[in-house]
Amino acid sequence: MRYLGPQTSTPRCVYCSCRFQCGQGLENRRVKSIRPSLNLVRDASSTRAKHLLPDRPARTRFAPSPTGNLHLGSIRTALFNYLLAKRTEGQFLLRIEDTDQKRTIPGAEAQLCRDLQWAGLQWDEGPLVGGPYGPYRQSERTKIYGDHAERLLRLKLAYRCYCSAERLDILNRSRHEKGLPLGYDRKCAHLSLHQPEDRARRRESHVVRLRAPDSYPPWHDFVYGNTGKSGQQGRKTLVDDPVYDDPIIIKSDGHPTYHLANVVDDHLMEITHVIRGTEWMSSTPMHLALYKAFGWKPPLFGHVPLLVDQNNQKLSKRNLDTDIASFRDKQGIFSDALVNFAVLLGWSHQQQSDLLSLKRLEEIFDLKFTKGNTVVSFAKLQFLQERYARQYIAEGGTQFHHMAQKVCSILREICDENHISAILGRRSLEDVVGLILRADWKSYTTAEAFAQRSSNLFKPLEELPAYKPLNPGCPLSALRVAAASFLLIPDQQWTAAVHRDNIAAILPPGSETGPAGDEATGNVKVWRKEICHFLRWSLMSGASGPPLPDLMEIMGREVCYLRINRAIKKTCEQEQASYSEQPKVRLMGAVV
């Protein structure tokens, strides 16, 4: 394979860019390592030297098993393959690997399709959309795998194995007790020429094994570079007691194993690039051996780092916290936020911001993956969620309306309809929620949390607690007068802008004859803060919510009128009670 990057006067190695000290051969000579002929070129939009991209459209695939819900690691794998295809104007395939019928869960395939579509990862070929290389379910391709296994049998590159599970268990136990490497001793590989076929015709239970090579050659990974040691053993020899890898490629029920089906499908579907987790690196030499046995050129392989938690433990799809359905339905995470979060797990970029939409990722994606385990910090997901919420609210488009509808739906579940109607007046709930979102946008994390916070606006105040001023010396009578002045504003002018101007115009009592300069400015700020505190206590008993001017517009003049009047009455009673509790003294025979 030739390196098509910028040419220099000195030819360089396609593996590590050295001047061929590594012994891999000159650029104009045939490379002996197993590599496909698909060329890679540097991305001209960047100065980074290692993130190679195909010089032609890439065909990638995502091949999940319908044995459960998609998890974070799955969506990341699908995303990387999707982005590589889109970046190179290629095709992204969805293939369902459902050969293990015992573990297949009814409805899981439909759910994973919905999860991918929710994330925006629409496949070009696969279930629901079809394509020229179908069928795209492995359970519908059993004959194809059987025909290819027969081909290997005819070429003597595979053989039928009739060993019972009990014999294999005894063999492995014996070797384990002796401290010997495990494997298969090829007992059935030495059966007489016609005996295996005769037993197969009698339908005697058996499997088909690949005859593994004596050694696996090194191979190239476009993330980790040269991988595997020259002469890596497929045969595990110890004196005269050897065992071999010889993986099973057809199970006793006639279904293929993952290894055979994966290789056959990737070849027949003309897959050019495979991006998957590093847990599959140990299987790659076996897959390459299958490609060699068939005489096929393999695709390019790239393995991305494992996702681990803060304790460096692998994230499991059994952990519901990483389930895509949980992110969407229980946690209320936006698809844009989850996709953005997933792409940053093991991939780096040179953009100024980590806020990267799927459309933007399709334009800038490259193969600059990190090495080593990737620690997943869900604080980053929360950060992205909040940033996307602010973006949607500012844009006011389709996503904003979806946010409002979701909050409305939750509010109707947790609040009394009559109390909601009292706040709405002639307005719709979606219009009012839209006002709340625009006013209180900094508080949005999820629809559930925002609805709970906003529900205070739609709940009646059964009993106001005693008012506690921020400044103990502030006269309640002056606060009542200031609050009552807002009740003079007509309904037509009951807007956040008007309330904001009025709050800014209110001066503390005695300011006309009081101090001037910085001291006066400080007094005004303290006074206005006290007024806002009093009004929020009046309207929501001090509960948090949107900024006060917006809150007053959202609640409406009628509701505010009733609640401010009630607060005025409450402080009058509070003053009277405070006065009556003061100690009494006797002067000149009278009690005062």
Coordinates of C-alpha atoms in Angstrom, one line a residue:
M1 CA 0.0 0.0 0.0
R2 CA 1.4 3.4 -0.9
Y3 CA 1.4 6.4 1.3
L4 CA -0.3 9.2 -0.6
G5 CA 0.5 12.1 1.8
P6 CA 2.8 15.0 0.9
Q7 CA 5.9 13.6 -0.9
T8 CA 9.5 14.4 0.1
S9 CA 12.7 13.6 -1.6
T10 CA 13.3 10.8 0.8
P11 CA 10.8 7.9 0.7
R12 CA 9.3 7.0 4.0
C13 CA 7.7 4.0 5.6
V14 CA 4.0 3.6 5.4
Y15 CA 3.9 2.3 8.9
C16 CA 5.7 4.7 11.1
S17 CA 7.1 7.4 8.6
C18 CA 10.7 6.4 9.4
R19 CA 13.3 6.1 6.6
F20 CA 12.8 2.3 6.6
Q21 CA 15.0 1.5 9.6
C22 CA 12.0 -0.6 10.8
G23 CA 12.6 -3.2 8.2
Q24 CA 9.1 -3.2 6.7
G25 CA 10.3 -2.6 3.2
L26 CA 10.6 0.4 0.8
E27 CA 7.6 2.3 -0.4
N28 CA 8.0 0.9 -3.9
R29 CA 8.2 -2.7 -2.8
R30 CA 5.4 -5.0 -1.9
V31 CA 4.6 -4.9 1.9
K32 CA 4.4 -8.4 3.4
S33 CA 2.1 -7.6 6.3
I34 CA -1.6 -8.3 5.8
R35 CA -3.1 -5.0 4.6
P36 CA -5.8 -4.0 2.2
S37 CA -5.2 -2.1 -0.9
L38 CA -7.4 0.8 0.0
N39 CA -5.2 3.9 0.2
L40 CA -5.3 6.5 2.9
V41 CA -4.5 10.2 2.6
R42 CA -4.0 13.0 5.0
D43 CA -6.9 15.3 5.8
A44 CA -6.0 18.5 4.0
S45 CA -8.1 20.6 6.4
S46 CA -5.7 20.0 9.3
T47 CA -2.0 20.0 10.0
R48 CA -2.1 16.8 12.1
A49 CA 0.1 14.1 10.6
K50 CA -1.5 10.9 11.7
H51 CA -5.3 11.1 11.3
L52 CA -5.5 9.5 7.9
L53 CA -8.7 9.4 5.9
P54 CA -9.6 7.1 3.0
D55 CA -9.0 8.5 -0.4
R56 CA -12.3 7.0 -1.6
P57 CA -15.8 6.6 0.0
A58 CA -15.7 4.3 3.0
R59 CA -18.2 1.5 3.7
T60 CA -18.6 1.0 7.4
R61 CA -21.1 -1.0 9.4
F62 CA -22.6 -1.3 12.9
A63 CA -23.5 -4.9 13.7
P64 CA -25.2 -5.2 17.1
S65 CA -26.7 -8.3 18.6
P66 CA -30.4 -8.0 19.6
T67 CA -29.7 -9.3 23.1
G68 CA -30.6 -6.1 25.0
N69 CA -30.7 -2.4 24.8
L70 CA -28.0 -0.3 23.3
H71 CA -25.6 1.2 25.8
L72 CA -23.1 4.1 25.7
G73 CA -20.3 2.0 24.2
S74 CA -22.6 0.7 21.4
I75 CA -23.8 4.2 20.4
R76 CA -20.2 5.4 20.3
T77 CA -19.1 2.6 18.1
A78 CA -22.0 3.2 15.8
L79 CA -21.3 6.9 15.8
F80 CA -17.6 6.5 14.8
N81 CA -18.5 4.2 11.9
Y82 CA -21.4 6.5 10.8
L83 CA -19.1 9.6 10.9
L84 CA -16.4 8.0 8.9
A85 CA -18.8 7.0 6.2
K86 CA -20.4 10.4 6.0
R87 CA -17.1 12.2 6.2
T88 CA -15.9 10.3 3.1
E89 CA -19.3 10.4 1.3
G90 CA -19.5 6.6 1.7
Q91 CA -22.2 4.3 3.1
F92 CA -23.1 3.3 6.7
L93 CA -24.7 -0.2 7.1
L94 CA -26.7 -1.7 9.9
R95 CA -26.4 -5.4 10.2
I96 CA -28.2 -7.5 12.9
E97 CA -26.0 -10.3 14.3
D98 CA -28.7 -12.6 15.6
T99 CA -27.2 -16.0 15.1
D100 CA -27.4 -16.7 18.9
Q101 CA -31.1 -17.4 19.0
K102 CA -31.0 -18.4 22.7
R103 CA -29.9 -14.9 23.7
T104 CA -32.0 -12.9 21.2
I105 CA -34.7 -10.9 23.0
P106 CA -38.0 -10.3 21.2
G107 CA -38.4 -6.6 20.3
A108 CA -34.7 -5.8 20.9
E109 CA -34.0 -5.2 17.2
A110 CA -36.9 -2.8 16.8
Q111 CA -35.7 -0.9 20.0
L112 CA -32.1 -0.6 18.8
C113 CA -33.4 0.8 15.4
R114 CA -35.4 3.4 17.3
D115 CA -32.4 4.3 19.5
L116 CA -30.2 4.8 16.4
Q117 CA -32.8 6.9 14.7
W118 CA -33.3 8.9 17.8
A119 CA -29.6 9.7 17.9
G120 CA -29.7 10.7 14.2
L121 CA -27.6 7.8 13.0
Q122 CA -29.7 6.8 10.0
W123 CA -28.2 3.8 8.1
D124 CA -27.9 3.7 4.3
E125 CA -28.4 -0.1 4.1
G126 CA -29.9 -2.5 6.5
P127 CA -33.2 -3.5 8.1
L128 CA -36.2 -1.3 7.2
V129 CA -34.4 0.3 4.3
G130 CA -33.0 -2.7 2.4
G131 CA -30.0 -2.5 0.1
P132 CA -28.1 -4.5 -2.6
Y133 CA -26.2 -6.7 -0.2
G134 CA -29.0 -8.1 1.9
P135 CA -30.4 -9.8 3.7
Y136 CA -29.0 -7.8 6.7
R137 CA -30.0 -10.2 9.4
Q138 CA -27.5 -13.0 10.0
S139 CA -30.3 -15.4 10.9
E140 CA -31.5 -15.1 7.3
R141 CA -28.0 -15.8 5.9
T142 CA -27.4 -19.3 7.4
K143 CA -27.0 -21.0 3.9
I144 CA -24.4 -18.4 2.9
Y145 CA -22.3 -19.3 5.9
G146 CA -22.8 -23.0 5.4
D147 CA -21.6 -22.7 1.8
H148 CA -18.5 -20.8 2.8
A149 CA -17.7 -23.4 5.5
E150 CA -18.0 -26.1 3.0
R151 CA -15.5 -24.3 0.8
L152 CA -13.0 -24.3 3.6
L153 CA -13.6 -28.0 4.2
R154 CA -13.0 -28.8 0.5
L155 CA -9.7 -26.8 0.7
K156 CA -8.7 -28.7 3.9
L157 CA -8.5 -25.4 5.7
A158 CA -11.2 -26.5 8.1
Y159 CA -12.3 -29.9 9.5
R160 CA -15.3 -31.4 11.3
C161 CA -14.8 -32.1 15.0
Y162 CA -16.9 -34.8 16.7
C163 CA -15.4 -34.4 20.2
S164 CA -18.0 -34.3 22.9
A165 CA -18.2 -31.5 25.4
E166 CA -17.1 -33.9 28.1
R167 CA -13.9 -34.9 26.3
L168 CA -13.0 -31.2 25.7
D169 CA -13.6 -30.4 29.3
I170 CA -11.4 -33.3 30.4
L171 CA -8.7 -32.2 28.0
N172 CA -8.7 -28.6 29.3
R173 CA -8.8 -29.6 32.9
S174 CA -5.9 -31.9 32.5
R175 CA -3.8 -29.3 30.8
H176 CA -4.8 -26.6 33.3
E177 CA -3.7 -28.9 36.2
K178 CA -0.3 -29.4 34.5
G179 CA 0.0 -25.6 33.9
L180 CA -0.1 -26.1 30.1
P181 CA -1.8 -23.6 27.7
L182 CA -5.4 -24.5 26.7
G183 CA -6.5 -25.3 23.2
Y184 CA -7.6 -28.2 21.0
D185 CA -5.4 -31.2 20.2
R186 CA -6.7 -31.7 16.7
K187 CA -7.8 -35.3 17.4
C188 CA -10.6 -35.0 14.7
A189 CA -8.3 -33.3 12.2
H190 CA -6.5 -36.7 11.7
L191 CA -9.6 -38.8 11.0
S192 CA -9.5 -40.9 7.8
L193 CA -10.4 -39.2 4.6
H194 CA -14.1 -40.3 4.3
Q195 CA -14.9 -40.9 8.0
P196 CA -15.9 -37.3 8.8
E197 CA -18.2 -37.0 5.9
D198 CA -19.8 -40.4 6.6
R199 CA -20.5 -39.3 10.2
A200 CA -21.9 -36.0 9.0
R201 CA -24.3 -37.8 6.6
R202 CA -25.5 -39.8 9.6
R203 CA -26.3 -36.5 11.2
E204 CA -23.9 -37.1 14.1
S205 CA -23.5 -34.0 16.2
H206 CA -20.3 -32.1 15.3
V207 CA -18.8 -28.6 14.8
V208 CA -16.6 -27.2 12.1
R209 CA -13.2 -25.8 13.1
L210 CA -10.8 -23.6 11.2
R211 CA -7.3 -25.0 10.9
A212 CA -5.4 -22.2 12.5
P213 CA -2.0 -21.3 11.0
D214 CA 1.1 -22.2 13.0
S215 CA 1.7 -18.5 13.5
Y216 CA -0.1 -15.2 13.0
P217 CA 1.7 -12.4 11.1
P218 CA 1.7 -8.9 12.6
W219 CA -1.1 -6.6 11.3
H220 CA -1.8 -2.9 11.1
D221 CA -4.4 -1.1 13.2
F222 CA -5.1 2.5 12.1
V223 CA -5.4 3.5 15.8
Y224 CA -2.6 1.6 17.4
G225 CA -0.3 1.1 14.4
N226 CA 1.6 -2.2 14.0
T227 CA 0.0 -4.8 16.2
G228 CA 1.0 -8.3 17.1
K229 CA 4.4 -9.9 17.3
S230 CA 5.9 -11.7 14.3
G231 CA 5.5 -15.4 14.8
Q232 CA 2.6 -15.1 17.3
Q233 CA 1.6 -18.7 17.8
G234 CA -1.5 -20.3 16.5
R235 CA 0.0 -23.6 17.6
K236 CA 0.9 -23.9 21.3
T237 CA 3.7 -26.4 21.3
L238 CA 5.2 -28.1 24.4
V239 CA 7.5 -31.0 23.6
D240 CA 5.2 -33.6 21.9
D241 CA 1.9 -32.4 23.4
P242 CA 0.8 -29.5 21.2
V243 CA -2.6 -27.8 21.1
Y244 CA -4.0 -25.3 18.6
D245 CA -6.3 -22.3 18.5
D246 CA -8.5 -23.9 15.8
P247 CA -11.7 -21.8 16.5
I248 CA -15.1 -23.2 15.9
I249 CA -16.7 -21.6 12.9
I250 CA -19.9 -23.7 12.6
K251 CA -21.7 -24.7 15.8
S252 CA -23.4 -28.1 16.4
D253 CA -26.8 -26.6 15.6
G254 CA -25.6 -25.5 12.1
H255 CA -25.4 -21.8 12.9
P256 CA -22.1 -19.9 12.4
T257 CA -20.1 -18.5 15.2
Y258 CA -19.5 -14.7 15.3
H259 CA -16.1 -15.1 13.7
L260 CA -17.2 -16.8 10.5
A261 CA -20.4 -14.7 10.0
N262 CA -18.6 -11.5 10.7
V263 CA -15.8 -12.1 8.2
V264 CA -18.1 -13.5 5.5
D265 CA -20.6 -10.6 5.8
D266 CA -17.9 -7.9 5.9
H267 CA -16.4 -9.3 2.7
L268 CA -19.7 -9.8 0.8
M269 CA -21.0 -6.4 1.9
E270 CA -17.7 -4.8 0.8
I271 CA -16.9 -3.2 4.1
T272 CA -13.7 -1.2 3.9
H273 CA -13.2 -0.1 7.5
V274 CA -14.1 -1.7 10.8
I275 CA -14.1 0.5 13.9
R276 CA -14.7 -1.4 17.1
G277 CA -13.6 -1.6 20.8
T278 CA -10.2 -2.9 21.9
E279 CA -11.9 -5.9 23.4
W280 CA -12.0 -7.3 19.9
M281 CA -8.2 -6.8 19.2
S282 CA -7.4 -10.4 20.4
S283 CA -9.8 -11.8 17.8
T284 CA -8.4 -9.8 14.9
P285 CA -5.6 -12.3 14.1
M286 CA -8.2 -15.1 13.9
H287 CA -10.3 -12.9 11.5
L288 CA -7.3 -12.2 9.4
A289 CA -6.6 -15.9 9.2
L290 CA -10.1 -16.4 7.9
Y291 CA -9.6 -13.7 5.3
K292 CA -6.4 -15.4 4.2
A293 CA -8.0 -18.8 4.1
F294 CA -10.7 -17.5 1.7
G295 CA -8.2 -15.6 -0.3
W296 CA -9.8 -12.2 0.5
K297 CA -8.4 -8.8 1.2
P298 CA -9.4 -7.7 4.7
P299 CA -10.8 -4.3 5.6
L300 CA -8.8 -1.8 7.6
F301 CA -9.2 -2.3 11.3
G302 CA -9.2 0.4 14.0
H303 CA -9.8 -0.4 17.7
V304 CA -11.0 2.4 20.0
P305 CA -10.3 2.5 23.7
L306 CA -12.6 0.9 26.3
L307 CA -14.9 3.0 28.3
V308 CA -14.3 2.8 32.1
D309 CA -15.7 4.4 35.2
Q310 CA -13.8 6.5 37.8
N311 CA -12.5 3.2 39.3
N312 CA -11.1 2.1 35.9
Q313 CA -13.8 -0.6 35.7
K314 CA -15.3 -1.3 32.3
L315 CA -18.7 0.2 31.7
S316 CA -21.2 -2.7 31.2
K317 CA -24.4 -2.6 29.2
R318 CA -26.0 -4.3 32.2
N319 CA -25.5 -1.0 34.0
L320 CA -28.8 0.8 33.4
D321 CA -27.0 4.2 33.9
T322 CA -25.4 3.7 30.4
D323 CA -28.5 2.4 28.7
I324 CA -29.6 4.7 25.8
A325 CA -33.3 4.3 26.7
S326 CA -32.4 5.4 30.2
F327 CA -30.6 8.5 29.0
R328 CA -33.5 9.4 26.8
D329 CA -36.6 8.4 28.8
K330 CA -35.5 8.5 32.4
Q331 CA -32.8 11.2 32.4
G332 CA -34.3 13.4 29.6
I333 CA -31.0 13.8 27.8
F334 CA -31.1 15.4 24.4
S335 CA -30.0 13.3 21.5
D336 CA -27.6 16.0 20.4
A337 CA -26.0 16.1 23.9
L338 CA -25.6 12.3 24.1
V339 CA -24.1 12.1 20.6
N340 CA -21.7 15.0 21.4
F341 CA -20.7 13.3 24.6
A342 CA -20.2 10.0 23.0
V343 CA -17.9 11.3 20.2
L344 CA -15.6 12.9 22.7
L345 CA -15.0 9.5 24.4
G346 CA -11.8 8.5 22.7
W347 CA -11.7 11.0 19.9
S348 CA -10.0 14.4 19.8
H349 CA -10.5 17.5 17.7
Q350 CA -9.0 21.0 17.2
Q351 CA -12.2 23.0 17.4
Q352 CA -12.5 25.9 19.7
S353 CA -15.6 24.4 21.5
D354 CA -16.6 20.9 22.5
L355 CA -20.2 21.8 21.5
L356 CA -20.3 19.9 18.2
S357 CA -23.5 19.0 16.4
L358 CA -23.9 15.9 14.4
K359 CA -23.9 17.9 11.2
R360 CA -20.7 19.6 12.2
L361 CA -19.1 16.3 13.1
E362 CA -19.9 15.0 9.7
E363 CA -17.8 17.8 8.3
I364 CA -14.7 17.6 10.6
F365 CA -14.5 13.9 11.7
D366 CA -11.1 12.2 11.2
L367 CA -9.3 9.1 12.6
K368 CA -7.5 10.9 15.5
F369 CA -8.4 8.5 18.2
T370 CA -6.8 8.3 21.6
K371 CA -5.1 5.2 23.0
G372 CA -5.7 3.7 26.4
N373 CA -8.9 3.4 28.5
T374 CA -11.2 6.4 28.4
V375 CA -12.7 7.4 31.8
V376 CA -16.3 8.5 31.4
S377 CA -17.2 11.6 33.4
F378 CA -21.0 12.2 33.3
A379 CA -20.4 15.8 34.5
K380 CA -19.4 16.5 30.9
L381 CA -22.7 15.1 29.7
Q382 CA -24.5 17.4 32.1
F383 CA -22.5 20.3 30.9
L384 CA -23.4 19.6 27.2
Q385 CA -27.0 19.1 28.1
E386 CA -27.2 22.5 29.7
R387 CA -25.4 24.1 26.7
Y388 CA -27.8 22.5 24.2
A389 CA -30.8 23.6 26.3
R390 CA -29.6 27.2 26.2
Q391 CA -29.0 26.9 22.4
Y392 CA -32.5 25.5 21.8
I393 CA -34.2 28.2 23.9
A394 CA -32.2 31.0 22.2
E395 CA -33.1 29.6 18.7
G396 CA -36.8 29.1 19.6
G397 CA -37.2 26.4 16.9
T398 CA -38.5 22.9 16.8
Q399 CA -36.3 21.7 19.7
F400 CA -37.6 24.5 21.8
H401 CA -41.2 23.6 21.1
H402 CA -40.4 19.9 22.0
M403 CA -38.9 21.1 25.3
A404 CA -42.0 23.1 26.1
Q405 CA -44.4 20.3 25.2
K406 CA -42.5 17.9 27.4
V407 CA -42.5 20.3 30.3
C408 CA -46.3 20.9 29.8
S409 CA -46.9 17.1 29.8
I410 CA -45.2 16.7 33.1
L411 CA -46.9 19.8 34.7
R412 CA -50.3 18.4 33.8
E413 CA -49.3 15.2 35.7
I414 CA -48.1 16.9 38.9
C415 CA -50.3 19.9 39.1
D416 CA -54.0 20.4 39.6
E417 CA -55.7 21.5 36.4
N418 CA -57.8 24.1 38.2
H419 CA -54.6 25.7 39.6
I420 CA -53.0 25.7 36.2
S421 CA -56.1 27.4 34.7
A422 CA -55.9 30.1 37.4
I423 CA -52.5 31.1 36.2
L424 CA -53.1 30.8 32.5
G425 CA -56.1 33.1 32.2
R426 CA -56.7 33.3 28.4
R427 CA -53.2 32.0 27.6
S428 CA -52.3 28.4 26.6
L429 CA -50.0 26.3 28.9
E430 CA -47.4 26.0 26.2
D431 CA -47.2 29.8 25.8
V432 CA -46.7 30.2 29.5
V433 CA -44.2 27.5 29.7
G434 CA -42.4 29.1 26.8
L435 CA -42.2 32.3 28.8
I436 CA -40.8 30.4 31.8
L437 CA -38.2 28.7 29.6
R438 CA -37.0 32.0 28.2
A439 CA -36.9 33.6 31.6
D440 CA -35.4 30.8 33.6
W441 CA -33.2 29.2 30.9
K442 CA -30.2 29.0 33.2
S443 CA -32.0 26.5 35.4
Y444 CA -32.9 23.9 32.7
T445 CA -31.2 20.6 33.0
T446 CA -34.0 18.1 32.1
A447 CA -37.7 18.5 31.4
E448 CA -38.5 16.6 34.6
A449 CA -36.3 18.8 36.8
F450 CA -37.5 22.0 35.2
A451 CA -41.2 21.0 35.5
Q452 CA -40.7 20.3 39.2
R453 CA -39.1 23.7 39.7
S454 CA -41.8 25.4 37.7
S455 CA -44.6 23.7 39.4
N456 CA -44.3 26.2 42.3
L457 CA -45.9 28.7 39.9
F458 CA -49.0 26.6 39.5
K459 CA -49.6 25.6 43.2
P460 CA -51.7 27.7 45.6
L461 CA -50.1 29.2 48.6
E462 CA -52.0 27.7 51.5
E463 CA -50.4 29.8 54.2
L464 CA -47.8 32.4 54.0
P465 CA -45.0 32.1 56.6
A466 CA -44.0 35.1 58.6
Y467 CA -41.9 37.6 56.5
K468 CA -38.2 37.7 57.4
P469 CA -36.6 40.8 56.0
L470 CA -33.1 40.7 54.7
N471 CA -32.3 43.9 56.5
P472 CA -33.9 43.7 60.0
G473 CA -34.1 47.5 60.2
C474 CA -36.3 47.8 57.1
P475 CA -39.8 49.1 58.0
L476 CA -42.6 46.8 56.9
S477 CA -44.8 49.8 56.2
A478 CA -42.5 51.1 53.6
L479 CA -42.4 47.6 51.9
R480 CA -46.2 47.5 51.9
V481 CA -46.4 50.9 50.1
A482 CA -43.8 49.9 47.5
A483 CA -45.5 46.6 46.8
A484 CA -48.9 48.2 46.6
S485 CA -47.6 50.6 43.9
F486 CA -47.3 47.6 41.5
L487 CA -51.0 47.0 41.8
L488 CA -51.7 50.3 40.1
I489 CA -50.2 49.0 36.8
P490 CA -53.0 48.3 34.3
D491 CA -53.4 44.9 32.8
Q492 CA -52.3 46.1 29.3
Q493 CA -48.9 47.1 30.7
W494 CA -48.3 44.1 32.9
T495 CA -45.1 43.0 31.3
A496 CA -41.6 42.1 32.6
A497 CA -40.1 45.2 31.0
V498 CA -42.5 47.5 32.8
H499 CA -41.9 45.7 36.1
R500 CA -38.1 45.9 35.6
D501 CA -38.3 49.6 35.0
N502 CA -40.5 50.2 38.1
I503 CA -38.1 48.2 40.4
A504 CA -35.2 50.2 39.1
A505 CA -37.1 53.5 39.8
I506 CA -38.1 52.8 43.4
L507 CA -36.1 54.7 45.9
P508 CA -35.7 53.9 49.6
P509 CA -37.8 56.0 52.1
G510 CA -36.2 59.2 53.1
S511 CA -33.8 59.2 50.2
E512 CA -34.7 62.9 49.4
T513 CA -33.1 64.1 52.6
G514 CA -30.7 61.2 53.3
P515 CA -27.0 60.9 52.5
A516 CA -25.6 61.4 49.0
G517 CA -22.8 59.7 47.0
D518 CA -21.7 56.1 47.4
E519 CA -23.6 55.7 50.6
A520 CA -26.9 56.6 48.9
T521 CA -26.1 54.2 46.1
G522 CA -25.6 51.5 48.5
N523 CA -28.8 52.2 50.3
V524 CA -30.7 52.1 47.0
K525 CA -29.3 48.7 46.2
V526 CA -30.1 47.3 49.6
W527 CA -33.6 48.7 49.3
R528 CA -34.3 47.3 45.9
K529 CA -33.0 43.9 47.0
E530 CA -35.4 44.0 49.9
I531 CA -38.3 44.9 47.7
C532 CA -37.6 42.0 45.4
H533 CA -37.3 39.7 48.4
F534 CA -40.7 40.9 49.7
L535 CA -42.4 40.5 46.3
R536 CA -41.0 37.0 45.8
W537 CA -42.2 36.1 49.3
S538 CA -45.6 37.5 48.4
L539 CA -46.0 35.6 45.2
M540 CA -44.2 32.2 45.8
S541 CA -43.5 32.2 49.5
G542 CA -39.8 32.8 48.7
A543 CA -39.5 29.7 46.4
S544 CA -37.0 29.9 43.6
G545 CA -38.1 30.6 40.1
P546 CA -37.6 33.0 37.2
P547 CA -36.4 36.5 37.7
L548 CA -39.0 38.6 39.5
P549 CA -40.1 40.8 36.6
D550 CA -40.6 37.8 34.4
L551 CA -42.3 35.9 37.3
M552 CA -44.9 38.7 37.6
E553 CA -45.7 38.7 33.9
I554 CA -46.0 34.9 33.9
M555 CA -48.3 34.7 36.9
G556 CA -50.5 37.5 35.5
R557 CA -51.9 40.6 37.1
E558 CA -54.9 39.0 38.7
V559 CA -53.0 36.3 40.6
C560 CA -50.3 38.9 41.6
Y561 CA -52.9 41.3 42.8
L562 CA -54.5 38.7 45.1
R563 CA -51.2 37.4 46.4
I564 CA -49.6 40.9 47.1
N565 CA -52.8 42.0 48.9
R566 CA -52.6 38.9 51.0
A567 CA -49.0 39.6 51.8
I568 CA -49.7 43.2 52.8
K569 CA -52.4 41.9 55.1
K570 CA -50.1 39.3 56.5
T571 CA -47.4 41.8 57.4
C572 CA -49.9 44.1 59.1
E573 CA -51.0 41.2 61.3
Q574 CA -47.3 40.4 61.9
E575 CA -46.6 43.9 63.0
Q576 CA -49.6 44.0 65.3
A577 CA -48.6 40.6 66.8
S578 CA -45.1 41.9 67.3
Y579 CA -46.4 45.0 69.0
S580 CA -48.7 43.1 71.3
E581 CA -45.8 40.9 72.4
Q582 CA -43.6 43.8 73.5
P583 CA -43.1 44.0 77.4
K584 CA -45.6 46.3 79.2
V585 CA -44.5 48.7 82.0
R586 CA -46.5 50.5 84.7
L587 CA -46.2 54.2 84.8
M588 CA -48.1 56.4 87.4
G589 CA -50.6 53.6 88.0
A590 CA -51.4 53.0 84.3
V591 CA -50.4 50.0 82.2
V592 CA -48.7 51.1 78.9

